[in-house]
Short mmCIF file of C-alpha atoms and ligand atoms in Angstrom, two decimals:
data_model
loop_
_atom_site.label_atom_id
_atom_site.label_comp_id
_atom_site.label_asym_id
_atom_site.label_seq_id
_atom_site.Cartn_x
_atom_site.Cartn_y
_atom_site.Cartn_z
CA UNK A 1 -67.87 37.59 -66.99
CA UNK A 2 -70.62 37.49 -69.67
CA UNK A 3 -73.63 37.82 -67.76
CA UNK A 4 -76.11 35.07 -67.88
CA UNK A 5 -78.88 35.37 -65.24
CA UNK A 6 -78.82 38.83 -65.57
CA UNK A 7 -78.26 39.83 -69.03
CA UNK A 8 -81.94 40.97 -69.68
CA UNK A 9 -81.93 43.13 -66.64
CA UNK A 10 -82.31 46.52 -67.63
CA UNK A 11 -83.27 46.16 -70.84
CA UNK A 12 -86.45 48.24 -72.20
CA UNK A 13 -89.68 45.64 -71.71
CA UNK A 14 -87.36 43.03 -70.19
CA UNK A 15 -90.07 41.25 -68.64
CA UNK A 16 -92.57 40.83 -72.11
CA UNK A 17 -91.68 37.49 -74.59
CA UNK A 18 -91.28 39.61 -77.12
CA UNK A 19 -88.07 40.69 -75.64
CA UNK A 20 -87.06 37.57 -74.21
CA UNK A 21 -87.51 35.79 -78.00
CA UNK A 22 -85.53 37.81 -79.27
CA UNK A 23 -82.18 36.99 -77.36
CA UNK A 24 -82.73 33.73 -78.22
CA UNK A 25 -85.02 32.74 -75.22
CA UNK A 26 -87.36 29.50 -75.41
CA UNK A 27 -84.95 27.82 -77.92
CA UNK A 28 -82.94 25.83 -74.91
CA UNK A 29 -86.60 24.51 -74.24
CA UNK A 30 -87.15 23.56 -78.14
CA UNK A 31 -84.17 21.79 -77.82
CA UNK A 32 -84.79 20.34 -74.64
CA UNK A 33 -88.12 18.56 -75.93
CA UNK A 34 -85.80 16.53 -78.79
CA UNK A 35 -83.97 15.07 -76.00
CA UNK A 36 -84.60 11.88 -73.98
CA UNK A 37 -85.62 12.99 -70.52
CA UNK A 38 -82.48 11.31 -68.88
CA UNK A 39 -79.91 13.36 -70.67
CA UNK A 40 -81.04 16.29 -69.23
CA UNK A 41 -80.70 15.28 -66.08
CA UNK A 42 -77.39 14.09 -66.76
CA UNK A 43 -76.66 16.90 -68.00
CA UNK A 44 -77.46 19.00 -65.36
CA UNK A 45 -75.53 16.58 -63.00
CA UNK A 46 -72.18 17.30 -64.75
CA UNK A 47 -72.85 21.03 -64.87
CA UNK A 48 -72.51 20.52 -61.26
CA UNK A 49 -75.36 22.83 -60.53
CA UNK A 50 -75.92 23.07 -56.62
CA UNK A 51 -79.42 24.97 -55.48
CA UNK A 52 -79.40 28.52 -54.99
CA UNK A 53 -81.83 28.65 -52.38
CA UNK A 54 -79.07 27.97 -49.67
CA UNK A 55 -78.36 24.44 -48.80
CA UNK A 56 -75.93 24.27 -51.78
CA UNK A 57 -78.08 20.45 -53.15
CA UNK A 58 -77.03 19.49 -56.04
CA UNK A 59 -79.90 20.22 -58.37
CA UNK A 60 -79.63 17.34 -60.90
CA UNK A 61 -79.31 14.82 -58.01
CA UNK A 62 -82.34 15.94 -56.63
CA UNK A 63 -84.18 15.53 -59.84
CA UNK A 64 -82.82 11.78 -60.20
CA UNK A 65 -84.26 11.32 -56.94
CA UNK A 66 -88.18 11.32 -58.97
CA UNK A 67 -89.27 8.11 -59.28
CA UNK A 68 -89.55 7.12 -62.96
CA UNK A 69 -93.01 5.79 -63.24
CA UNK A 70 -95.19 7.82 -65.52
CA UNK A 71 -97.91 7.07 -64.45
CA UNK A 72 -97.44 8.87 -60.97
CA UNK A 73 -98.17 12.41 -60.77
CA UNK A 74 -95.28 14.74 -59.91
CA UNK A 75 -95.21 18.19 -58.81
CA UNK A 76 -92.42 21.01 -59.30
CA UNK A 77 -92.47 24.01 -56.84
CA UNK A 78 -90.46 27.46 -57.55
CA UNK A 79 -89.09 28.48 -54.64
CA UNK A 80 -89.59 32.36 -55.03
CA UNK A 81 -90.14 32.74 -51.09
CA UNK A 82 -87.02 34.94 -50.70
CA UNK A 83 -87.64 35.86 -46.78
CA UNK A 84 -83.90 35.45 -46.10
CA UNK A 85 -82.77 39.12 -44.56
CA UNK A 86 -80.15 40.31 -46.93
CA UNK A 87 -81.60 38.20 -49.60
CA UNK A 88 -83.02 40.05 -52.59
CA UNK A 89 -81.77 38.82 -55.97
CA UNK A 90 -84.71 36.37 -56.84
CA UNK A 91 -86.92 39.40 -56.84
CA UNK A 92 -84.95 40.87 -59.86
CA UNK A 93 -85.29 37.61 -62.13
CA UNK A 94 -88.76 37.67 -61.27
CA UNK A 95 -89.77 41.19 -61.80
CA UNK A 96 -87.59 41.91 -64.94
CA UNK A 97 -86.53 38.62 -66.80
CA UNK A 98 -89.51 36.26 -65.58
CA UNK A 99 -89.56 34.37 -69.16
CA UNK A 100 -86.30 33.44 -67.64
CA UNK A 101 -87.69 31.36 -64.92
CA UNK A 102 -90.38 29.82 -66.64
CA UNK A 103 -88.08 28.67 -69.81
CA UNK A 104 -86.28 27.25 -66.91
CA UNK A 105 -89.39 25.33 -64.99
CA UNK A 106 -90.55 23.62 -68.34
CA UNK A 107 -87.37 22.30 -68.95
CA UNK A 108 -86.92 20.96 -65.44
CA UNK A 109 -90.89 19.63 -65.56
CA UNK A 110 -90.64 17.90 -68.72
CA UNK A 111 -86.93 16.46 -67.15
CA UNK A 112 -88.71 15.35 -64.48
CA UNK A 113 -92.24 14.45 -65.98
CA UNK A 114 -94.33 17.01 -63.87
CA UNK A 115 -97.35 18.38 -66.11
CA UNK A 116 -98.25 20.88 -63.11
CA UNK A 117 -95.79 23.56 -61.45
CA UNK A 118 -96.28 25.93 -58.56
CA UNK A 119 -94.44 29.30 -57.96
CA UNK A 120 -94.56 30.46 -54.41
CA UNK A 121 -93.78 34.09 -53.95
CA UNK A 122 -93.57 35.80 -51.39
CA UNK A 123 -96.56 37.55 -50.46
CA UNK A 124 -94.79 40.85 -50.23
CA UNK A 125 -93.86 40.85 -53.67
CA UNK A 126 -97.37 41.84 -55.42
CA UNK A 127 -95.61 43.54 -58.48
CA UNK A 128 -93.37 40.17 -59.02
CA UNK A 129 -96.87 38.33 -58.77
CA UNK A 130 -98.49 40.39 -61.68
CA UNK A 131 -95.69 40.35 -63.91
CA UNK A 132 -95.06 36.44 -63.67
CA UNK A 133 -99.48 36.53 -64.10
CA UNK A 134 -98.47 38.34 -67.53
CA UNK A 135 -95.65 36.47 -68.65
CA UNK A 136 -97.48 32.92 -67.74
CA UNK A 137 -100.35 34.40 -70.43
CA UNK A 138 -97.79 34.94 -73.06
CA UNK A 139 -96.41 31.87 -72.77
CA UNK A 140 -99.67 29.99 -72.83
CA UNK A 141 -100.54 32.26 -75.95
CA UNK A 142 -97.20 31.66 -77.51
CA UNK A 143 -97.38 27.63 -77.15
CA UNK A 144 -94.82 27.65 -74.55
CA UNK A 145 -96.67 26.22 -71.84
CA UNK A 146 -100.44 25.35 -71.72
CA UNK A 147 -101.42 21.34 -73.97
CA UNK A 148 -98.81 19.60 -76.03
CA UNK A 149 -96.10 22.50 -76.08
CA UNK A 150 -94.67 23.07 -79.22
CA UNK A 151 -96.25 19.64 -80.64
CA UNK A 152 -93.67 17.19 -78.66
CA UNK A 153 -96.57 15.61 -76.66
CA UNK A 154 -95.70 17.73 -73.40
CA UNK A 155 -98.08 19.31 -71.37
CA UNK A 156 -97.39 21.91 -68.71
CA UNK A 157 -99.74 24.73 -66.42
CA UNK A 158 -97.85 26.50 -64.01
CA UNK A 159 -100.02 28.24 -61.27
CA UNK A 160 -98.77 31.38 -59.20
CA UNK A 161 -99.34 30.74 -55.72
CA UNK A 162 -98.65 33.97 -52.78
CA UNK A 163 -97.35 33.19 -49.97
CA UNK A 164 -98.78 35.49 -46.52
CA UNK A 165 -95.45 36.83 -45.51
CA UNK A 166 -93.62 33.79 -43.00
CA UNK A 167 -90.08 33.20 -43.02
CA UNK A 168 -90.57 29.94 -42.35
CA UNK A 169 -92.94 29.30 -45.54
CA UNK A 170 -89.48 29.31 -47.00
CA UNK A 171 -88.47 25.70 -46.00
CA UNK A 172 -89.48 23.55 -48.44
CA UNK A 173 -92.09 21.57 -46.56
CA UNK A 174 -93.69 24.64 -45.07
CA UNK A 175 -94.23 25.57 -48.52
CA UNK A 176 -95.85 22.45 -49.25
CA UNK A 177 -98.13 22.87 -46.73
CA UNK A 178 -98.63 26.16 -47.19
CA UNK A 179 -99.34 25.38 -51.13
CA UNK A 180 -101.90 22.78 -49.88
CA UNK A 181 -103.75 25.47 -47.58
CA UNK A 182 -102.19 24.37 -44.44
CA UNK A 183 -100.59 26.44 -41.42
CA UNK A 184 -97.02 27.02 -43.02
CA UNK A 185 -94.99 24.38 -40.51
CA UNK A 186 -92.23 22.27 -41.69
CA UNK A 187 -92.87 18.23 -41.96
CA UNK A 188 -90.72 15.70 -40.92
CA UNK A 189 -88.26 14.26 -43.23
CA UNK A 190 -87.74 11.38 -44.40
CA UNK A 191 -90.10 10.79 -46.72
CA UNK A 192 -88.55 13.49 -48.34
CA UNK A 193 -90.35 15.67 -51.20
CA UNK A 194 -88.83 13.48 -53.87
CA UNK A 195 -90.76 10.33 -52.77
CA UNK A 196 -94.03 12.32 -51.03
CA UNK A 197 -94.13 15.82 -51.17
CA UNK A 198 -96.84 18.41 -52.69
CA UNK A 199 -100.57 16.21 -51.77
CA UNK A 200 -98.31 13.46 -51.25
CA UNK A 201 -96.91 12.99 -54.47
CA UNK A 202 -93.21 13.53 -55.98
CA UNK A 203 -92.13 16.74 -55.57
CA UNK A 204 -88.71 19.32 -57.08
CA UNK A 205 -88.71 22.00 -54.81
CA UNK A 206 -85.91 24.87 -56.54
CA UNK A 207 -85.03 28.34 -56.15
CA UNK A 208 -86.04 31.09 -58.75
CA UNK A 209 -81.91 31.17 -59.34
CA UNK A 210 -81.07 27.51 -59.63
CA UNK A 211 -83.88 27.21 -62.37
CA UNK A 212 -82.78 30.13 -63.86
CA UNK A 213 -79.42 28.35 -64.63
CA UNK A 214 -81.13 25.96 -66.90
CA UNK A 215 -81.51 27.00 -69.80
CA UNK A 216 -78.36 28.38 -70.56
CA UNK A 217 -77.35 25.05 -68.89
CA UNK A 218 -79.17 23.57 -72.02
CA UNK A 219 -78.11 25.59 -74.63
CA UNK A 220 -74.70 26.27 -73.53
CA UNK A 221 -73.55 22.76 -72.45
CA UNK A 222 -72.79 21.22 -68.64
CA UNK A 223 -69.08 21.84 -69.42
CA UNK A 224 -69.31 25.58 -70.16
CA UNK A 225 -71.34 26.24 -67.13
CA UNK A 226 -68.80 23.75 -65.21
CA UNK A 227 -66.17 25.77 -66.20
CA UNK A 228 -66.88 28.98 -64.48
CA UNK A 229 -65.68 29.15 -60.93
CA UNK A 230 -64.58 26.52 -58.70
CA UNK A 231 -64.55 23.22 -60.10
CA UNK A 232 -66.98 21.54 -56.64
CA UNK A 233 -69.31 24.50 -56.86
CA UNK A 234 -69.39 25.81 -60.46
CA UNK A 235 -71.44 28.49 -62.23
CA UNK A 236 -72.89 32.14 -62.55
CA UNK A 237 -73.81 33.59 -59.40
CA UNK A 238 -76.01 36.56 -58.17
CA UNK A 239 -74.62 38.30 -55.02
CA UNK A 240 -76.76 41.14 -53.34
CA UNK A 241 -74.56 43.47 -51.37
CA UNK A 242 -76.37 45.90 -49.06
CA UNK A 243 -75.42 47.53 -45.96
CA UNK A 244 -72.62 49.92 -45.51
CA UNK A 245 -71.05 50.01 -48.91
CA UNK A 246 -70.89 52.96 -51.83
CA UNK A 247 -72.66 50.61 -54.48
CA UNK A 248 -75.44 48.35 -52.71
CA UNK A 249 -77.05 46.07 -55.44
CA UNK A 250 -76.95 42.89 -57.32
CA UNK A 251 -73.47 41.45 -59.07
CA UNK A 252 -73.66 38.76 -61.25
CA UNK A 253 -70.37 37.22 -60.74
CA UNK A 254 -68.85 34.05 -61.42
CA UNK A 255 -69.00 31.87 -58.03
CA UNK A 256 -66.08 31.97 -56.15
CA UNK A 257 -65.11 35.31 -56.86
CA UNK A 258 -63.30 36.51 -53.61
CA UNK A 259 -65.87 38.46 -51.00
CA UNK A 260 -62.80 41.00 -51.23
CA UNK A 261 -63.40 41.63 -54.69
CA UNK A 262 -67.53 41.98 -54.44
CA UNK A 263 -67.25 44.22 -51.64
CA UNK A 264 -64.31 46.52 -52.67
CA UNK A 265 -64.75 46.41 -56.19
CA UNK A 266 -68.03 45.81 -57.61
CA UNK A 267 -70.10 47.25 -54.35
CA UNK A 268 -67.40 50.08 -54.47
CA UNK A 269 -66.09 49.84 -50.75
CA UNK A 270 -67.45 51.59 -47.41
CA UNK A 271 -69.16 53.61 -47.53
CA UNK A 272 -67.82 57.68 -46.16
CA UNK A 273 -63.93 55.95 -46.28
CA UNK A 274 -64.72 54.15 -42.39
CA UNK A 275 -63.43 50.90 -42.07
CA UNK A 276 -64.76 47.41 -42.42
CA UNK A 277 -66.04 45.43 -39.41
CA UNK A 278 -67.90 42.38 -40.53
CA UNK A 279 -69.61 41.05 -43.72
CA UNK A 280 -71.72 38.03 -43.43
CA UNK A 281 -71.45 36.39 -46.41
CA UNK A 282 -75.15 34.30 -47.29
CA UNK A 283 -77.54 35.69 -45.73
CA UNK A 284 -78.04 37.05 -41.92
CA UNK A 285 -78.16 33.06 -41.22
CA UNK A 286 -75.13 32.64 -42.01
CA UNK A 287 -71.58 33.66 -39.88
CA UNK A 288 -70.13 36.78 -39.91
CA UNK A 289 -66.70 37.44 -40.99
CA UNK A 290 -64.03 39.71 -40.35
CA UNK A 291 -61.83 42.15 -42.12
CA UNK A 292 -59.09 39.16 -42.23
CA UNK A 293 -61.21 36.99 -43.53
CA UNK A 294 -62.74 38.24 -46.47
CA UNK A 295 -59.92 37.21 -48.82
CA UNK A 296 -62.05 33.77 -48.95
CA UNK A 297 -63.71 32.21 -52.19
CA UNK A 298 -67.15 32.98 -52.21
CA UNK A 299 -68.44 29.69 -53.10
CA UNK A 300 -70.59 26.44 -50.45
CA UNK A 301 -67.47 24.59 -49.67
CA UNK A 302 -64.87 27.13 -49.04
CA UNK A 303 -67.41 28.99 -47.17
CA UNK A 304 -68.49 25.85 -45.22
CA UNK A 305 -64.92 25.10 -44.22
CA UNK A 306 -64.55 28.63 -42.74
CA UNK A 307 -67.27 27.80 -40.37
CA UNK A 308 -69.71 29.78 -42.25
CA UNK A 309 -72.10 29.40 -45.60
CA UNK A 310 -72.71 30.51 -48.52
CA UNK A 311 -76.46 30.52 -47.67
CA UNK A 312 -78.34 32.62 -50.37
CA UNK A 313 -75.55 34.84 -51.33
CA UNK A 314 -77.01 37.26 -49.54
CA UNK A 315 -73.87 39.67 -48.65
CA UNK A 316 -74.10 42.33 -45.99
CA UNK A 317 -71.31 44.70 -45.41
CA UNK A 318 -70.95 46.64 -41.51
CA UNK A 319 -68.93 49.01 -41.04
CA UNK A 320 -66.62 50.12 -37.86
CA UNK A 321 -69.91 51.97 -36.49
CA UNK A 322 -71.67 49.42 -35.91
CA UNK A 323 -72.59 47.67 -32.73
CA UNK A 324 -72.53 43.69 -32.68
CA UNK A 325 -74.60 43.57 -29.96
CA UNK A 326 -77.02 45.42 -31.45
CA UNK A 327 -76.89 43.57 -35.11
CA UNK A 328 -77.12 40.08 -33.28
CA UNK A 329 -79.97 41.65 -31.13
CA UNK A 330 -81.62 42.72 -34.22
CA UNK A 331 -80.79 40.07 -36.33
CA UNK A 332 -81.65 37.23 -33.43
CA UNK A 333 -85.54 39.48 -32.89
CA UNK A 334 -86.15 38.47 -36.75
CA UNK A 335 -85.78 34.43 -35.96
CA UNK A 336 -88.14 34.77 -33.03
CA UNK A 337 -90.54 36.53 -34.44
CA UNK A 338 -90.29 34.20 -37.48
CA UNK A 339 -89.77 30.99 -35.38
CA UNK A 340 -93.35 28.71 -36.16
CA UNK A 341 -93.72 27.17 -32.81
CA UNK A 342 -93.63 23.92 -33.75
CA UNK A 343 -90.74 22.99 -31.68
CA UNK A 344 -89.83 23.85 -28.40
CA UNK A 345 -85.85 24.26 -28.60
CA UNK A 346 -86.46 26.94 -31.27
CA UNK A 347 -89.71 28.70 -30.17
CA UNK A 348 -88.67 29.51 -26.59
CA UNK A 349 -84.37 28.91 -27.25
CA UNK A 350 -84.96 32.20 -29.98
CA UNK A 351 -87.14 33.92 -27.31
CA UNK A 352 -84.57 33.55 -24.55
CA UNK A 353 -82.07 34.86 -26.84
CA UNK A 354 -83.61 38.12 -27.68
CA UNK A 355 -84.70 39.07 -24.56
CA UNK A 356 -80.68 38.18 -23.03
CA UNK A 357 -79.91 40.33 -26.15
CA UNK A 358 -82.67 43.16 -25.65
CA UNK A 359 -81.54 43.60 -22.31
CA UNK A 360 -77.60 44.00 -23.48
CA UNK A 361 -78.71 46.43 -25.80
CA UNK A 362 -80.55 48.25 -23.41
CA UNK A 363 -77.97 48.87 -20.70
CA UNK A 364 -79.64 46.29 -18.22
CA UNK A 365 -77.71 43.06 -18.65
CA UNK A 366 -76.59 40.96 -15.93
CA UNK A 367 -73.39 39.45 -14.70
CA UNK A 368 -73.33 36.07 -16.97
CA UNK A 369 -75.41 37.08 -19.73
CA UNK A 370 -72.86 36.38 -22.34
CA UNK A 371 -72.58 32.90 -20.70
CA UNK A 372 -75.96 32.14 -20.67
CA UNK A 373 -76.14 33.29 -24.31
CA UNK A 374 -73.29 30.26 -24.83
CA UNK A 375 -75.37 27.86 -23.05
CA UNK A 376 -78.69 28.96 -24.61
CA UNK A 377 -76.71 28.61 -28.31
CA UNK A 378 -75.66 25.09 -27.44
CA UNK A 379 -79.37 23.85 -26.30
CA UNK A 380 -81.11 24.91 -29.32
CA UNK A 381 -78.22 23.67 -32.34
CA UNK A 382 -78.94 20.28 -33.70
CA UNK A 383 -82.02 19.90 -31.37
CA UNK A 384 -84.63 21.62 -33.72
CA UNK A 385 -87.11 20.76 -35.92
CA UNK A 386 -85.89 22.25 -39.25
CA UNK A 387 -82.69 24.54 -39.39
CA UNK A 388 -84.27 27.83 -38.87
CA UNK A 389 -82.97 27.45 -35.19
CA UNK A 390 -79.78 26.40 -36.53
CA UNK A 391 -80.00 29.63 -38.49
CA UNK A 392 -80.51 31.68 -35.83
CA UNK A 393 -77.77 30.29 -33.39
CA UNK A 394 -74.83 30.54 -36.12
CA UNK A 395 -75.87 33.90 -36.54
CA UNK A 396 -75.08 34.39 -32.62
CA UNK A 397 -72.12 32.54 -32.92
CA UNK A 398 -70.60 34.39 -35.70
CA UNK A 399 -70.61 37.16 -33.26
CA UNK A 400 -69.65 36.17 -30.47
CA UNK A 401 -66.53 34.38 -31.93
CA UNK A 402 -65.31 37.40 -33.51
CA UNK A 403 -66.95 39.88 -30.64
CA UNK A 404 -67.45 38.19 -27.95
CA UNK A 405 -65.61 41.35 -25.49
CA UNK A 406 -68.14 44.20 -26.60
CA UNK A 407 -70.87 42.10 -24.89
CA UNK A 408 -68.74 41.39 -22.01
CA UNK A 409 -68.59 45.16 -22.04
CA UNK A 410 -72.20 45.59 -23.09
CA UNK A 411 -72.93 43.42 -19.84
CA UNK A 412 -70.46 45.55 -17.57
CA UNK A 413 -70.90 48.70 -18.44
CA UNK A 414 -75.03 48.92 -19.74
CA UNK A 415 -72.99 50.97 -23.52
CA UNK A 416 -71.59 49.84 -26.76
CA UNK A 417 -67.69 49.76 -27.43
CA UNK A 418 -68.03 51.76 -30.19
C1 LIG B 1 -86.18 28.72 -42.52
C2 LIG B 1 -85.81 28.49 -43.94
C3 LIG B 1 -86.16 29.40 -44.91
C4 LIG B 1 -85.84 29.18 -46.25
N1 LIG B 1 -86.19 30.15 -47.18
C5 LIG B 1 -85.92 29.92 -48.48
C6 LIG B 1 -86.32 30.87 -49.46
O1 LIG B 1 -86.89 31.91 -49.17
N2 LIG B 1 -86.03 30.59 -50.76
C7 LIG B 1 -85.38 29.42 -51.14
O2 LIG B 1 -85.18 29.20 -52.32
N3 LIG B 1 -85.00 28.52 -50.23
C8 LIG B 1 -85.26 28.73 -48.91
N4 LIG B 1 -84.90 27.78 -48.00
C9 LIG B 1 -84.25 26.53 -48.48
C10 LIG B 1 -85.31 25.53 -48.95
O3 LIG B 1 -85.72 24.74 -47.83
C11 LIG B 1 -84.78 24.57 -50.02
O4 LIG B 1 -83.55 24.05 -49.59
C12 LIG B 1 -84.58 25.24 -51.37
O5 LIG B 1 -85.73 25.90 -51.80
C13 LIG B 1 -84.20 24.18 -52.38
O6 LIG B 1 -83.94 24.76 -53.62
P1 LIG B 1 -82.51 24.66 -54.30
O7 LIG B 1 -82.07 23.24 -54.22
O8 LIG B 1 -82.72 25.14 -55.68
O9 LIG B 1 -81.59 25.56 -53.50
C14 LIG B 1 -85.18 28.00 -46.63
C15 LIG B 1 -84.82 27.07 -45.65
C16 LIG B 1 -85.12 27.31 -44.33
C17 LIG B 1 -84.73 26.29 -43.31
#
């Protein structure tokens, strides 16, 4: 597949306007401008465009959901977090084709009628923060963002905002509060951001990727972007494979390419000839699959019905030597430490968890563990605030459906299976 999101990748100055300009960049935004605000979110709509960031929304629903009133302020927020484990291909648009996300954010601000846009990076990613400093300059320089852009009347500033390193800063209204200088803790919903979001107002909230897909969404046409991959989920993907393959990295691929394919073919398969074990497929939220499972569609709904996700498209590959009760133990430390505190059910259900798993690892778990685990998993899903719990239950649950007897053994006999 032609590449699309990351076609300037690699090239020499990727990352100036100079470069971007000339493969055609900003001229899905000229054209933008001549059209009437609704048609681009129609457009958008029958691209059939669904977020990047991991909950699979469709993007130009979300942006019909702004009230129309111009006279009401209206915010959009980049979602350039990226604290999903696994989860490393926003960095990448960011650091080496960031023209690409803000050709994208004007289009979607002057769709919705937002004259003022955040980007919240992670605070991690200093070197992404400088080069989207530099290409926000050019493009206030060039005319491409900054007072009456390109003479159609539209006005635009986009401010870089770091983030201070929380997982949870991640879910949309953490960010919002975090934007607005509060503790990063997610709000209740409804009102959602559409209606009252950043200082109250109408807010977008979308992921570096999703806005990436815009303007070639633009200059391309919804039916040529609806006509890669699966006709319910449609559209270029990035998938990050890391873990234990030959070729760890980014593929852009179209979505729904089969996990087979990404892991065998493009990530080059495991790594010293060993076997597979597990891949989980979106991010270490999401549930783990086997070896007979990963002839599966990579795409939200096939993914979904499989009784995992999609998630961020995060893939990471495990091979035979690994221990699942280590991974979970690992992976299940990461969403207590992350965990805000706000609710109970996820603050102490994620603590329980990694201490049950600690002790597994350790050689000093207890008759019923792997019960308790169960019944731990089932008082924490559905019962927290936002789905970071959720997140890291399914995670546990992957592995136990697929593992549950190595921490049985684990429990009985204080060592790993393998
Ligand atoms: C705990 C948690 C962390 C999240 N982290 C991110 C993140 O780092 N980046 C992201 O784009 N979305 C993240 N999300 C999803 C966002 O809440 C939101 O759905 C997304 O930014 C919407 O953008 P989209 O519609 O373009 O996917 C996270 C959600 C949760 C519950």
């Amino acid at each position: 597949m032609e590449k699309v999101l990351l076609k300037n990748v690699g090239k020499p100055d990727s990352h100036r306007i100079d470069t971007y300009l000339a493969g055609g960049g900003y001229e899905a935004l000229k054209k933008a401008l001549r059209m009437d605000t609704e048609d681009i979110i129609q457009m958008v709509k029958d691209s059939g465009l669904m977020g990047r960031g991991g909950a699979g929304f469709p993007t130009g629903l979300k942006w019909s959901f702004i009230p129309k009133d111009p006279t009401l302020q209206k915010y959009l927020c980049c979602n350039a977090d990226e604290g999903e484990p696994g989860t490393f291909k926003d960095r990448s648009i960011i650091e080496h084709d960031p023209h690409l996300l803000l050709e994208g954010m004007a289009i979607s601000c002057y769709a919705i009628g937002a004259d003022t846009a955040y980007i919240y990076i992670r605070g991690e990613f200093a070197f992404g923060a400088r080069r989207l400093e530099e290409a926000i300059a050019e493009a206030y320089q060039k005319g491409y963002l900054g007072k009456d852009i390109l003479g159609s009347g539209f006005s635009l500033n986009i401010h870089v905002h770091r983030g201070f390193g929380a997982y949870i800063c991640g879910e949309e209204t953490a960010l919002l509060e975090s934007i607005e200088g509060c503790r990063g803790q997610p709000r209740k919903k409804p009102p959602f951001p559409a209606l009252s979001g950043l200082y109250g107002k109408p807010t977008v909230i979308n992921n570096v990727e999703t806005l990436a897909c815009v303007p070639t969404i633009i200059s391309r046409g919804a039916e040529w972007f609806a006509s890669i991959g699966p006709e319910k989920s449609p559209g270029p993907k990035i998938f990050g494979v890391s873990g234990h393959v030959n070729r760890p990295g980014l593929y852009e691929l179209p979505m729904g390419t089969p996990l087979r394919e990404i892991v065998y073919e493009h990530a080059g398969g495991i790594r010293n000839g060993r076997r597979l074990k597990a891949v989980i497929p979106g991010g270490v939220s999401a549930p783990l699959l086997t070896e007979e499972q990963i002839d599966i569609s990579m795409d939200f709904d096939t993914l979904a019905h499989e009784g995992s996700m999609l998630g961020s498209g995060g893939v990471i590959v495990m091979d035979d030597t690994t221990c699942m009760v280590k991974a979970a133990y690992i992976i299940n430390r990461f969403f207590s430490h992350e965990s805000c505190g706000k609710c109970t059910p996820c603050r102490e259900g994620t603590t329980w968890m990694t201490s049950i798993l600690k002790r597994l690892e350790y050689g000093e778990g207890r008759p019923g563990d792997v019960e308790l685990l169960e019944g731990l998993c089932g008082n924490i899903f559905g019962r927290t605030f936002c789905p970071l719990g959720d997140g890291a239950v399914m995670a546990l649950r992957g592995a136990l459906r697929n593992f549950r007897q190595e921490f049985v053994y684990h429990a009985e006999n204080g060592r790993c299976m393998v």
